[in-house]
Short mmCIF file of C-alpha atoms and ligand atoms in Angstrom, two decimals:
data_model
loop_
_atom_site.label_atom_id
_atom_site.label_comp_id
_atom_site.label_asym_id
_atom_site.label_seq_id
_atom_site.Cartn_x
_atom_site.Cartn_y
_atom_site.Cartn_z
CA UNK R 1 30.23 -36.83 22.05
CA UNK R 2 28.43 -34.01 23.83
CA UNK R 3 31.01 -31.62 22.32
CA UNK R 4 30.13 -32.75 18.89
CA UNK R 5 26.43 -32.67 19.56
CA UNK R 6 26.78 -29.19 21.01
CA UNK R 7 28.65 -28.03 17.92
CA UNK R 8 25.98 -29.48 15.66
CA UNK R 9 23.19 -27.85 17.61
CA UNK R 10 25.05 -24.55 17.49
CA UNK R 11 25.62 -24.82 13.77
CA UNK R 12 21.98 -25.63 13.23
CA UNK R 13 21.01 -22.72 15.45
CA UNK R 14 23.25 -20.43 13.48
CA UNK R 15 21.77 -21.67 10.19
CA UNK R 16 18.19 -21.13 11.36
CA UNK R 17 18.80 -17.68 12.78
CA UNK R 18 20.64 -16.88 9.55
CA UNK R 19 17.69 -17.87 7.49
CA UNK R 20 15.38 -15.97 9.82
CA UNK R 21 17.57 -12.85 9.54
CA UNK R 22 17.73 -13.10 5.77
CA UNK R 23 13.91 -13.52 5.49
CA UNK R 24 13.39 -10.52 7.77
CA UNK R 25 15.75 -8.28 5.82
CA UNK R 26 14.19 -9.41 2.49
CA UNK R 27 10.85 -8.57 3.95
CA UNK R 28 12.06 -5.18 5.11
CA UNK R 29 13.43 -4.42 1.62
CA UNK R 30 10.11 -5.44 0.02
CA UNK R 31 8.09 -3.21 2.39
CA UNK R 32 10.39 -0.23 1.81
CA UNK R 33 10.11 -0.75 -1.98
CA UNK R 34 6.25 -0.79 -1.81
CA UNK R 35 6.25 2.31 0.39
CA UNK R 36 8.73 3.94 -1.99
CA UNK R 37 6.46 3.29 -4.95
CA UNK R 38 3.56 5.06 -3.27
CA UNK R 39 5.77 8.01 -2.36
CA UNK R 40 7.35 8.02 -5.84
CA UNK R 41 7.77 11.47 -7.25
CA UNK R 42 8.40 12.79 -10.73
CA UNK R 43 12.08 13.50 -10.25
CA UNK R 44 13.08 9.96 -10.79
CA UNK R 45 10.94 9.52 -13.88
CA UNK R 46 13.99 9.73 -16.12
CA UNK R 47 15.59 6.90 -14.17
CA UNK R 48 12.47 4.72 -14.56
CA UNK R 49 12.39 5.35 -18.34
CA UNK R 50 16.08 4.54 -18.61
CA UNK R 51 15.66 1.28 -16.70
CA UNK R 52 12.64 0.40 -18.83
CA UNK R 53 14.70 0.96 -21.93
CA UNK R 54 17.63 -1.15 -20.51
CA UNK R 55 15.34 -4.01 -19.61
CA UNK R 56 13.62 -4.05 -22.98
CA UNK R 57 16.86 -3.67 -24.89
CA UNK R 58 18.59 -6.39 -22.90
CA UNK R 59 15.74 -8.86 -23.28
CA UNK R 60 13.89 -8.30 -26.53
CA UNK R 61 15.99 -10.51 -28.84
CA UNK R 62 16.50 -13.05 -26.10
CA UNK R 63 12.78 -13.39 -25.58
CA UNK R 64 11.97 -13.40 -29.29
CA UNK R 65 14.38 -16.16 -30.18
CA UNK R 66 13.77 -18.35 -27.18
CA UNK R 67 10.02 -18.23 -27.16
CA UNK R 68 9.69 -18.33 -30.91
CA UNK R 69 11.80 -21.53 -31.00
CA UNK R 70 9.94 -23.04 -28.03
CA UNK R 71 6.56 -22.27 -29.59
CA UNK R 72 7.54 -24.02 -32.73
CA UNK R 73 8.98 -27.08 -30.99
CA UNK R 74 6.01 -27.45 -28.69
CA UNK R 75 3.41 -27.35 -31.48
CA UNK R 76 5.51 -29.65 -33.63
CA UNK R 77 5.68 -32.32 -30.85
CA UNK R 78 1.95 -32.04 -30.10
CA UNK R 79 0.83 -32.27 -33.69
CA UNK R 80 3.22 -35.23 -34.24
CA UNK R 81 1.61 -37.12 -31.33
CA UNK R 82 -1.86 -36.34 -32.37
CA UNK R 83 -1.17 -37.52 -35.87
CA UNK R 84 -0.26 -40.91 -34.45
CA UNK R 85 -3.59 -41.11 -32.49
CA UNK R 86 -6.57 -39.39 -34.02
CA UNK R 87 -5.11 -37.04 -36.58
CA UNK R 88 -7.62 -34.34 -35.61
CA UNK R 89 -5.51 -31.15 -35.24
CA UNK R 90 -8.47 -28.80 -34.78
CA UNK R 91 -7.99 -28.53 -30.99
CA UNK R 92 -4.25 -27.87 -31.04
CA UNK R 93 -4.50 -24.09 -31.55
CA UNK R 94 -7.17 -23.24 -28.97
CA UNK R 95 -5.57 -25.39 -26.25
CA UNK R 96 -2.07 -24.21 -27.05
CA UNK R 97 -3.14 -20.57 -26.89
CA UNK R 98 -4.87 -21.09 -23.50
CA UNK R 99 -1.89 -22.90 -22.01
CA UNK R 100 0.53 -20.26 -23.24
CA UNK R 101 -1.43 -17.39 -21.74
CA UNK R 102 -2.05 -18.56 -18.25
CA UNK R 103 0.95 -20.90 -17.64
CA UNK R 104 3.79 -21.19 -20.06
CA UNK R 105 4.63 -17.66 -21.11
CA UNK R 106 4.47 -15.90 -17.68
CA UNK R 107 6.94 -18.35 -16.02
CA UNK R 108 9.37 -18.45 -19.07
CA UNK R 109 9.44 -14.73 -19.56
CA UNK R 110 10.00 -14.23 -15.88
CA UNK R 111 12.76 -16.80 -15.70
CA UNK R 112 14.58 -15.16 -18.63
CA UNK R 113 14.21 -11.76 -16.99
CA UNK R 114 15.44 -13.17 -13.68
CA UNK R 115 18.74 -13.99 -15.31
CA UNK R 116 19.14 -10.79 -17.27
CA UNK R 117 17.52 -8.18 -15.12
CA UNK R 118 18.28 -9.82 -11.82
CA UNK R 119 21.93 -10.13 -12.53
CA UNK R 120 22.12 -6.56 -13.70
CA UNK R 121 20.42 -5.18 -10.65
CA UNK R 122 22.55 -7.24 -8.25
CA UNK R 123 25.82 -6.28 -10.01
CA UNK R 124 25.00 -2.59 -10.03
CA UNK R 125 23.83 -2.53 -6.40
CA UNK R 126 26.67 -4.72 -5.28
CA UNK R 127 29.28 -2.48 -6.82
CA UNK R 128 27.62 0.48 -5.11
CA UNK R 129 28.10 -1.32 -1.82
CA UNK R 130 31.79 -2.02 -2.52
CA UNK R 131 32.59 1.48 -3.72
CA UNK R 132 30.84 2.91 -0.59
CA UNK R 133 28.09 4.64 -2.60
CA UNK R 134 25.53 2.97 -0.38
CA UNK R 135 27.25 4.43 2.71
CA UNK R 136 27.32 7.84 0.98
CA UNK R 137 23.61 7.55 0.29
CA UNK R 138 22.86 6.79 3.94
CA UNK R 139 24.96 9.87 4.86
CA UNK R 140 22.72 11.90 2.58
CA UNK R 141 19.65 10.67 4.35
CA UNK R 142 18.42 8.82 1.21
CA UNK R 143 17.21 5.29 1.67
CA UNK R 144 19.21 3.18 -0.79
CA UNK R 145 16.08 1.21 -1.48
CA UNK R 146 14.26 4.38 -2.64
CA UNK R 147 17.20 5.51 -4.73
CA UNK R 148 18.09 2.20 -6.44
CA UNK R 149 15.26 -0.28 -6.14
CA UNK R 150 12.10 1.78 -6.50
CA UNK R 151 12.79 2.94 -10.06
CA UNK R 152 13.97 -0.56 -11.07
CA UNK R 153 10.92 -2.11 -9.39
CA UNK R 154 8.51 0.13 -11.36
CA UNK R 155 10.40 -0.39 -14.59
CA UNK R 156 10.58 -4.17 -14.09
CA UNK R 157 6.88 -4.56 -13.34
CA UNK R 158 5.89 -2.60 -16.40
CA UNK R 159 8.46 -4.18 -18.68
CA UNK R 160 7.84 -7.77 -17.57
CA UNK R 161 4.17 -7.30 -18.36
CA UNK R 162 4.93 -5.67 -21.76
CA UNK R 163 7.49 -8.27 -22.69
CA UNK R 164 5.16 -11.05 -21.46
CA UNK R 165 2.36 -9.85 -23.72
CA UNK R 166 4.83 -9.55 -26.56
CA UNK R 167 6.18 -13.08 -25.86
CA UNK R 168 2.61 -14.40 -25.97
CA UNK R 169 2.19 -12.98 -29.47
CA UNK R 170 5.54 -14.33 -30.62
CA UNK R 171 4.92 -17.87 -29.25
CA UNK R 172 1.41 -18.14 -30.70
CA UNK R 173 2.42 -16.82 -34.10
CA UNK R 174 5.43 -19.15 -34.17
CA UNK R 175 3.23 -22.10 -33.11
CA UNK R 176 0.64 -21.28 -35.75
CA UNK R 177 3.37 -21.00 -38.41
CA UNK R 178 4.72 -24.47 -37.44
CA UNK R 179 1.22 -26.05 -37.43
CA UNK R 180 0.49 -24.60 -40.77
CA UNK R 181 3.74 -25.32 -42.52
CA UNK R 182 4.39 -28.80 -41.22
CA UNK R 183 0.97 -30.20 -40.68
CA UNK R 184 -1.21 -28.14 -42.94
CA UNK R 185 -3.32 -26.78 -40.10
CA UNK R 186 -5.32 -23.86 -41.37
CA UNK R 187 -4.66 -20.47 -39.67
CA UNK R 188 -8.44 -20.05 -39.08
CA UNK R 189 -8.49 -23.33 -37.18
CA UNK R 190 -5.37 -22.48 -35.18
CA UNK R 191 -6.19 -18.86 -34.10
CA UNK R 192 -9.32 -19.71 -32.05
CA UNK R 193 -9.54 -17.81 -28.79
CA UNK R 194 -12.78 -19.10 -27.26
CA UNK R 195 -10.99 -21.48 -24.86
CA UNK R 196 -9.31 -18.51 -23.25
CA UNK R 197 -11.39 -17.30 -20.30
CA UNK R 198 -11.28 -14.09 -18.25
CA UNK R 199 -9.72 -16.19 -15.49
CA UNK R 200 -6.85 -17.22 -17.80
CA UNK R 201 -6.17 -13.68 -18.72
CA UNK R 202 -6.27 -12.57 -15.09
CA UNK R 203 -3.98 -15.30 -13.89
CA UNK R 204 -1.49 -14.74 -16.73
CA UNK R 205 -1.36 -11.00 -16.10
CA UNK R 206 -1.19 -11.44 -12.31
CA UNK R 207 1.77 -13.74 -12.74
CA UNK R 208 3.62 -11.34 -14.98
CA UNK R 209 3.06 -8.43 -12.58
CA UNK R 210 4.07 -10.34 -9.43
CA UNK R 211 7.12 -11.90 -11.06
CA UNK R 212 8.12 -8.52 -12.42
CA UNK R 213 8.06 -7.17 -8.86
CA UNK R 214 9.74 -10.12 -7.23
CA UNK R 215 12.85 -10.12 -9.43
CA UNK R 216 14.16 -6.59 -8.50
CA UNK R 217 13.34 -7.12 -4.79
CA UNK R 218 15.21 -10.41 -4.56
CA UNK R 219 18.10 -9.23 -6.74
CA UNK R 220 18.22 -5.95 -4.84
CA UNK R 221 18.44 -7.80 -1.55
CA UNK R 222 21.34 -9.93 -2.91
CA UNK R 223 23.13 -6.78 -4.14
CA UNK R 224 22.68 -4.84 -0.88
CA UNK R 225 24.08 -7.75 1.08
CA UNK R 226 27.17 -8.03 -1.04
CA UNK R 227 30.38 -9.02 0.66
CA UNK R 228 33.71 -7.19 0.35
CA UNK R 229 35.64 -6.74 -2.86
CA UNK R 230 34.83 -7.58 -6.48
CA UNK R 231 34.53 -11.22 -5.48
CA UNK R 232 31.60 -10.10 -3.38
CA UNK R 233 29.92 -8.60 -6.42
CA UNK R 234 30.36 -11.75 -8.43
CA UNK R 235 28.83 -13.88 -5.66
CA UNK R 236 25.94 -11.44 -5.32
CA UNK R 237 25.16 -11.69 -9.08
CA UNK R 238 25.18 -15.46 -8.93
CA UNK R 239 22.97 -15.50 -5.87
CA UNK R 240 20.60 -13.03 -7.49
CA UNK R 241 20.12 -15.20 -10.60
CA UNK R 242 19.46 -18.36 -8.54
CA UNK R 243 17.28 -16.79 -5.91
CA UNK R 244 15.15 -14.71 -8.20
CA UNK R 245 14.59 -17.69 -10.48
CA UNK R 246 13.64 -19.76 -7.47
CA UNK R 247 11.32 -17.00 -6.26
CA UNK R 248 9.63 -16.98 -9.65
CA UNK R 249 9.07 -20.75 -9.63
CA UNK R 250 7.61 -20.76 -6.11
CA UNK R 251 5.39 -17.75 -6.79
CA UNK R 252 4.22 -19.25 -10.09
CA UNK R 253 3.44 -22.49 -8.36
CA UNK R 254 1.28 -20.73 -5.71
CA UNK R 255 -0.62 -18.52 -8.12
CA UNK R 256 -1.35 -21.48 -10.44
CA UNK R 257 -2.70 -23.46 -7.58
CA UNK R 258 -4.89 -20.73 -6.27
CA UNK R 259 -5.99 -19.82 -9.83
CA UNK R 260 -7.09 -23.37 -10.60
CA UNK R 261 -9.07 -23.54 -7.36
CA UNK R 262 -10.79 -20.22 -7.93
CA UNK R 263 -11.15 -18.25 -11.18
CA UNK R 264 -10.07 -20.77 -13.77
CA UNK R 265 -11.88 -23.56 -15.57
CA UNK R 266 -9.65 -26.46 -16.49
CA UNK Y 8 31.57 19.71 22.14
CA UNK Y 9 33.68 16.88 20.75
CA UNK Y 10 33.86 13.47 19.23
CA UNK Y 11 34.78 10.79 21.76
CA UNK Y 12 35.59 7.10 21.46
CA UNK Y 13 35.51 5.10 24.70
CA UNK Y 14 36.88 1.61 24.61
CA UNK Y 15 35.43 0.78 21.24
CA UNK Y 16 35.59 -2.84 20.11
CA UNK Y 17 34.59 -3.94 16.65
CA UNK Y 18 34.55 -7.52 15.45
CA UNK Y 19 33.55 -8.92 12.03
CA UNK Y 20 32.62 -12.46 12.82
CA UNK Y 21 35.69 -13.92 14.53
CA UNK Y 22 37.94 -11.16 13.15
CA UNK Y 23 38.76 -8.61 15.84
CA UNK Y 24 39.54 -5.39 14.09
CA UNK Y 25 39.23 -2.86 16.93
CA UNK Y 26 39.94 -3.97 20.44
CA UNK Y 27 39.59 -0.88 22.61
CA UNK Y 28 39.89 2.35 20.74
CA UNK Y 29 40.01 5.56 22.83
CA UNK Y 30 40.36 8.98 21.27
CA UNK Y 31 38.78 12.39 20.95
CA UNK Y 32 38.56 15.37 18.61
CA UNK Y 33 37.62 18.94 19.42
CA UNK Y 34 36.33 21.62 17.04
CA UNK Y 35 39.20 23.32 15.24
CA UNK Y 36 41.47 20.32 15.64
CA UNK Y 37 43.06 18.40 12.81
CA UNK Y 38 43.51 14.80 13.95
CA UNK Y 39 45.44 12.60 11.57
CA UNK Y 40 44.72 8.91 11.89
CA UNK Y 41 47.62 6.84 10.69
CA UNK Y 42 48.42 3.11 10.48
CA UNK Y 43 49.21 0.40 8.03
CA UNK Y 44 46.78 -0.82 5.40
CA UNK Y 45 43.94 -2.94 6.70
CA UNK Y 46 44.54 -2.02 10.32
CA UNK Y 47 41.07 -0.49 10.76
CA UNK Y 48 41.31 3.20 10.10
CA UNK Y 49 38.29 3.42 7.83
CA UNK Y 50 36.38 1.11 10.18
CA UNK Y 51 37.21 3.49 13.07
CA UNK Y 52 35.95 6.65 11.49
CA UNK Y 53 32.82 5.02 10.09
CA UNK Y 54 31.68 4.58 13.71
CA UNK Y 55 31.37 8.37 14.10
CA UNK Y 56 28.49 8.60 11.64
CA UNK Y 57 26.80 5.33 12.54
CA UNK Y 58 27.70 3.55 9.34
CA UNK Y 59 29.17 0.92 11.65
CA UNK Y 60 28.03 0.18 15.17
CA UNK Y 61 30.63 -0.94 17.74
CA UNK Y 62 30.47 -4.51 19.09
CA UNK Y 63 31.02 -2.84 22.47
CA UNK Y 64 32.05 0.56 23.72
CA UNK Y 65 30.78 4.12 23.23
CA UNK Y 66 31.00 6.66 20.47
CA UNK Y 67 29.60 10.13 21.03
CA UNK Y 68 29.31 13.24 18.96
CA UNK Y 69 28.67 16.48 20.96
CA UNK Y 70 27.19 14.37 23.73
CA UNK Y 71 24.97 12.21 21.53
CA UNK Y 72 25.62 8.48 21.73
CA UNK Y 73 25.78 7.53 18.02
CA UNK Y 74 26.08 3.86 18.86
CA UNK Y 75 22.69 3.98 20.53
CA UNK Y 76 20.49 6.01 18.12
CA UNK Y 77 18.48 4.65 15.20
CA UNK Y 78 19.13 5.24 11.50
CA UNK Y 79 16.49 7.96 11.46
CA UNK Y 80 17.94 9.83 14.43
CA UNK Y 81 21.39 9.68 12.75
CA UNK Y 82 20.06 12.09 10.16
CA UNK Y 83 20.90 15.03 12.35
CA UNK Y 84 24.36 13.67 13.14
CA UNK Y 85 25.05 13.10 9.46
CA UNK Y 86 24.17 16.65 8.70
CA UNK Y 87 26.70 17.82 11.32
CA UNK Y 88 29.46 15.40 10.41
CA UNK Y 89 30.43 15.06 6.78
CA UNK Y 90 32.58 12.38 5.23
CA UNK Y 91 34.79 12.23 2.20
CA UNK Y 92 34.99 8.56 1.30
CA UNK Y 93 38.16 6.74 0.38
CA UNK Y 94 37.03 5.91 -3.16
CA UNK Y 95 35.03 9.24 -3.46
CA UNK Y 96 31.74 7.28 -3.62
CA UNK Y 97 30.14 9.64 -6.06
CA UNK Y 98 26.76 8.33 -7.35
CA UNK Y 99 27.40 6.82 -10.75
CA UNK Y 100 23.84 7.50 -12.05
CA UNK Y 101 23.96 11.25 -11.25
CA UNK Y 102 25.90 14.07 -12.86
CA UNK Y 103 28.53 15.87 -10.78
CA UNK Y 104 26.18 18.76 -10.16
CA UNK Y 105 23.38 16.42 -9.07
CA UNK Y 106 25.82 14.64 -6.76
CA UNK Y 107 26.45 17.82 -4.94
CA UNK Y 108 22.79 18.88 -5.03
CA UNK Y 109 21.48 15.64 -3.47
CA UNK Y 110 22.53 16.18 0.19
CA UNK Y 111 21.60 19.88 0.06
CA UNK Y 112 18.13 19.00 -1.17
CA UNK Y 113 17.62 16.26 1.38
CA UNK Y 114 18.94 18.04 4.44
CA UNK Y 115 18.11 21.67 3.86
CA UNK Y 116 14.64 22.64 2.82
CA UNK Y 117 15.57 24.97 -0.04
CA UNK Y 118 13.99 25.75 -3.40
CA UNK Y 119 15.42 23.96 -6.36
CA UNK Y 120 17.00 27.03 -7.81
CA UNK Y 121 18.73 27.76 -4.57
CA UNK Y 122 19.96 24.20 -4.21
CA UNK Y 123 21.46 24.45 -7.74
CA UNK Y 124 23.07 27.76 -6.97
CA UNK Y 125 24.69 26.52 -3.85
CA UNK Y 126 25.92 23.38 -5.48
CA UNK Y 127 27.43 25.33 -8.37
CA UNK Y 128 29.24 27.59 -5.93
CA UNK Y 129 30.75 24.54 -4.20
CA UNK Y 130 31.83 23.01 -7.40
CA UNK Y 131 33.42 26.33 -8.31
CA UNK Y 132 35.34 26.39 -5.08
CA UNK Y 133 37.08 23.07 -6.02
CA UNK Y 134 37.57 24.14 -9.69
CA UNK Y 135 35.07 21.68 -11.08
CA UNK Y 136 32.26 24.05 -12.25
CA UNK Y 137 33.07 23.69 -15.90
CA UNK Y 138 32.65 19.88 -15.59
CA UNK Y 139 29.40 20.11 -13.65
CA UNK Y 140 27.38 18.24 -16.30
CA UNK Y 141 29.67 15.28 -16.60
CA UNK Y 142 29.18 11.92 -14.93
CA UNK Y 143 31.56 10.32 -12.39
CA UNK Y 144 32.65 7.72 -14.94
CA UNK Y 145 33.84 10.43 -17.34
CA UNK Y 146 36.43 11.99 -15.06
CA UNK Y 147 39.61 10.87 -13.35
CA UNK Y 148 40.19 9.89 -9.70
CA UNK Y 149 41.66 13.26 -8.65
CA UNK Y 150 38.71 15.17 -10.04
CA UNK Y 151 36.22 12.78 -8.40
CA UNK Y 152 37.92 13.45 -5.11
CA UNK Y 153 37.43 17.14 -5.53
CA UNK Y 154 33.77 16.71 -6.22
CA UNK Y 155 33.46 14.41 -3.24
CA UNK Y 156 34.98 17.19 -1.10
CA UNK Y 157 32.53 19.68 -2.56
CA UNK Y 158 29.69 17.36 -1.73
CA UNK Y 159 30.89 16.76 1.82
CA UNK Y 160 31.18 20.50 2.52
CA UNK Y 161 27.68 21.27 1.14
CA UNK Y 162 26.04 21.34 4.57
CA UNK Y 163 28.57 23.45 6.46
CA UNK Y 164 29.51 20.53 8.65
CA UNK Y 165 30.85 20.97 12.23
CA UNK Y 166 33.16 17.97 11.68
CA UNK Y 167 34.57 16.56 8.51
CA UNK Y 168 36.00 13.02 8.13
CA UNK Y 169 38.47 12.52 5.26
CA UNK Y 170 39.42 9.00 4.30
CA UNK Y 171 42.74 9.29 2.52
CA UNK Y 172 41.89 12.61 0.77
CA UNK Y 173 45.29 13.01 -0.92
CA UNK Y 174 45.93 9.42 -2.00
CA UNK Y 175 46.01 9.34 -5.81
CA UNK Y 176 46.22 13.13 -6.23
CA UNK Y 177 49.17 14.90 -7.77
CA UNK Y 178 51.35 16.79 -5.31
CA UNK Y 179 49.88 20.19 -6.19
CA UNK Y 180 46.29 19.07 -5.70
CA UNK Y 181 47.29 17.29 -2.58
CA UNK Y 182 48.70 20.49 -1.03
CA UNK Y 183 45.49 22.28 -2.05
CA UNK Y 184 43.52 19.72 -0.08
CA UNK Y 185 45.84 20.29 2.93
CA UNK Y 186 45.22 23.99 2.80
CA UNK Y 187 41.50 23.44 2.44
CA UNK Y 188 41.53 21.30 5.60
CA UNK Y 189 43.47 23.93 7.50
CA UNK Y 190 41.04 26.56 6.26
CA UNK Y 191 38.07 24.49 7.52
CA UNK Y 192 39.68 24.15 10.93
CA UNK Y 193 40.80 27.74 11.37
CA UNK Y 194 38.06 29.77 9.56
CA UNK Y 195 35.05 27.66 10.40
CA UNK Y 196 36.35 25.99 13.48
CA UNK Y 197 35.50 22.59 12.09
CA UNK Y 198 36.95 19.50 13.73
CA UNK Y 199 38.71 17.36 11.02
CA UNK Y 200 39.72 13.78 11.22
CA UNK Y 201 41.91 12.74 8.36
CA UNK Y 202 42.96 9.16 7.59
CA UNK Y 203 46.23 9.52 5.73
CA UNK Y 204 49.45 7.81 4.74
CA UNK Y 205 50.81 11.02 3.21
CA UNK Y 206 53.68 12.09 5.47
CA UNK Y 207 53.97 15.50 3.79
CA UNK Y 208 50.39 16.31 4.57
CA UNK Y 209 50.59 14.82 8.08
CA UNK Y 210 53.56 16.91 9.08
CA UNK Y 211 52.40 20.09 7.43
CA UNK Y 212 48.82 19.99 8.59
CA UNK Y 213 48.18 17.92 11.66
CA UNK Y 214 47.55 19.39 15.13
CA UNK Y 215 47.27 15.86 16.57
CA UNK Y 216 48.05 12.38 15.45
CA UNK Y 217 46.53 9.07 16.46
CA UNK Y 218 48.23 5.84 15.38
CA UNK Y 219 46.10 2.70 15.02
CA UNK Y 220 48.04 -0.45 15.64
CA UNK Y 221 46.86 -3.95 16.63
CA UNK Y 222 43.30 -2.86 17.26
CA UNK Y 223 43.96 0.03 19.54
CA UNK Y 224 45.22 3.65 19.36
CA UNK Y 225 48.78 2.86 19.94
CA UNK Y 226 49.72 6.47 20.50
CA UNK Y 227 47.75 9.71 20.37
CA UNK Y 228 49.27 13.21 20.80
CA UNK Y 229 50.56 16.43 19.26
CA UNK Y 230 52.85 16.19 16.25
CA UNK Y 231 55.96 16.87 18.27
CA UNK Y 232 55.44 13.76 20.37
CA UNK Y 233 55.71 11.75 17.22
CA UNK Y 234 58.73 13.58 15.95
CA UNK Y 235 60.59 13.03 19.17
CA UNK Y 236 59.34 9.52 19.83
CA UNK Y 237 61.90 6.81 20.32
CA UNK Y 238 59.27 4.05 20.09
CA UNK Y 239 60.56 1.64 17.42
CA UNK Y 240 57.10 0.99 15.96
CA UNK Y 241 56.44 4.67 15.45
CA UNK Y 242 59.88 5.33 14.11
CA UNK Y 243 59.47 2.51 11.65
CA UNK Y 244 56.07 3.80 10.38
CA UNK Y 245 57.27 7.38 10.07
CA UNK Y 246 60.46 6.39 8.23
CA UNK Y 247 58.54 3.96 6.04
CA UNK Y 248 61.19 1.25 6.59
CA UNK Y 249 60.28 -2.32 5.68
CA UNK Y 250 62.39 -3.80 8.44
CA UNK Y 251 61.53 -3.35 12.10
CA UNK Y 252 59.18 -4.54 14.81
CA UNK Y 253 55.96 -3.54 13.10
CA UNK Y 254 53.52 -6.23 12.19
CA UNK Y 255 51.70 -5.68 8.86
CA UNK Y 256 48.62 -7.79 8.34
CA UNK Y 257 48.58 -9.61 5.02
CA UNK Y 258 52.36 -9.78 4.64
N1 ATP B 328 32.08 -4.78 6.45
C1 ATP B 328 33.15 -5.52 6.78
N2 ATP B 328 33.04 -6.88 6.93
C2 ATP B 328 34.11 -7.65 7.28
N3 ATP B 328 35.30 -7.22 7.43
C3 ATP B 328 35.51 -5.91 7.29
C4 ATP B 328 34.43 -5.00 6.98
N4 ATP B 328 34.92 -3.70 6.89
C5 ATP B 328 36.26 -3.82 7.15
N5 ATP B 328 36.61 -5.13 7.42
C6 ATP B 328 37.96 -5.59 7.74
O1 ATP B 328 38.52 -4.77 8.74
C7 ATP B 328 39.87 -4.54 8.50
C8 ATP B 328 40.18 -3.07 8.53
O2 ATP B 328 39.56 -2.50 7.39
P1 ATP B 328 39.75 -0.96 7.08
O3 ATP B 328 39.04 -0.73 5.79
O4 ATP B 328 39.32 -0.12 8.25
O5 ATP B 328 41.32 -0.82 6.85
P2 ATP B 328 42.08 0.55 6.65
O6 ATP B 328 42.94 0.76 7.83
O7 ATP B 328 41.21 1.62 6.30
O8 ATP B 328 43.04 0.15 5.45
P3 ATP B 328 43.36 0.96 4.03
O9 ATP B 328 44.53 1.85 4.33
O10 ATP B 328 43.73 -0.20 3.11
O11 ATP B 328 42.14 1.69 3.66
C9 ATP B 328 40.22 -5.26 7.21
O12 ATP B 328 40.91 -6.45 7.47
C10 ATP B 328 38.89 -5.51 6.56
O13 ATP B 328 38.99 -6.68 5.79
MG1 MG B 329 40.68 2.60 4.56
#
């Protein structure tokens, strides 16, 4: 009995210290990335541009198709319901646009990038661990975080923002098209932006920027803690997708809450 | 002036890889570390440059306890002790020339043009100058190894660790690597530690051999001691026979 209890306590202890150690190492990677961004020098500019191109290239069609379709489906459903009640479609456009900008598009774009970009960063970093390139970097006196994560961090923050703005355009245009073609809503009535406040724009942008930064940090952590062999790289990639998506959801929740209590009008 | 291991233990979780390693290397010596796959040869030499820390025991380089110092303080050790990694470990995102330039730029405070010149000279020495602009993924294993050697020698190290430098090389290139190691030891008085399975290179080049077996240095001594040894485990390893007393992990 005591033996079993002891074992359970020991397991729990190991679990808790494990989580604590992981949190600490994630925090250290985040801090080193921020410091690296401030010390960033021109030499790695090419790498940043290359990463920006890769992120854009990997995600553009994905974002266009997914958000375009979602925009149409959402507007279709909303208009359908309204038709059953009042039939007044004049508020669909303004409310839809507001919701997209501060809530819907930031989290969806970020979730999509978490799978694409997160997996890519974890796989690359993980294979550098397995092929001893990380060891070789440490030998050279270069912090692996500076070398690998900093350019990807900058590229991801910029591109998540750019893709997010692009996604907003796509989703709104797709929604307007659906409202017009299926329910005869006039474009002038749909494209009304006066519901969108400065607070909405601020929260929407803040989310995109923070998500864009969180993805490479979480994915980089997963890659740098890769286990041995190609199996290790596979695990790291899976962990990166799950954990960076989870990070995006939690961060989004927090920013939404704080936003509603402070700068936003509901 | 030497590299010294004192009763080094290294465990990974419950897996005990090293259980009391003792060995030493002086400048000018060529110590070959031998042993079966997975026995812990790479793990052993990574302790010298602080890439791994011992679970217990001491590792020192010229009197500095590398198991005690921080990552930052290891910088000076890593300038003094170079390593050629088992899989070359060239940086995929950099060209061959940039690969060789990186440690020079980080460790020596030189102007960019000088860094480039030095790196080109090193690539020339290993016959890779004409491929300087290529990327690691564009060349074969043997060529990568040569670039890795050029990169390791870029800081005029006092000690060089080679992890299986001739594995995967054709016999001619392999003998070139052997003579390069001898040259390092005699002309520059560098201490070399070479992990190797290559019996030709061991018997033509070694001044000393250390055999890792069951977590310890089973035997360390000059090459003649191994030739004349009657120990069945050593005899089996050197003859490469599949039957004998030797235990091989994984089989
Ligand atoms: N970071 C690590 N985490 C867990 N286990 C490890 C780690 N590094 C090495 N090991 C284990 O330690 C043992 C020795 O590995 P090592 O790479 O030193 O073998 P080796 O003697 O160099 O073999 P080879 O000739 O195949 O290169 C192996 O069983 C390996 O699985
Ligand atoms: Mg090895």
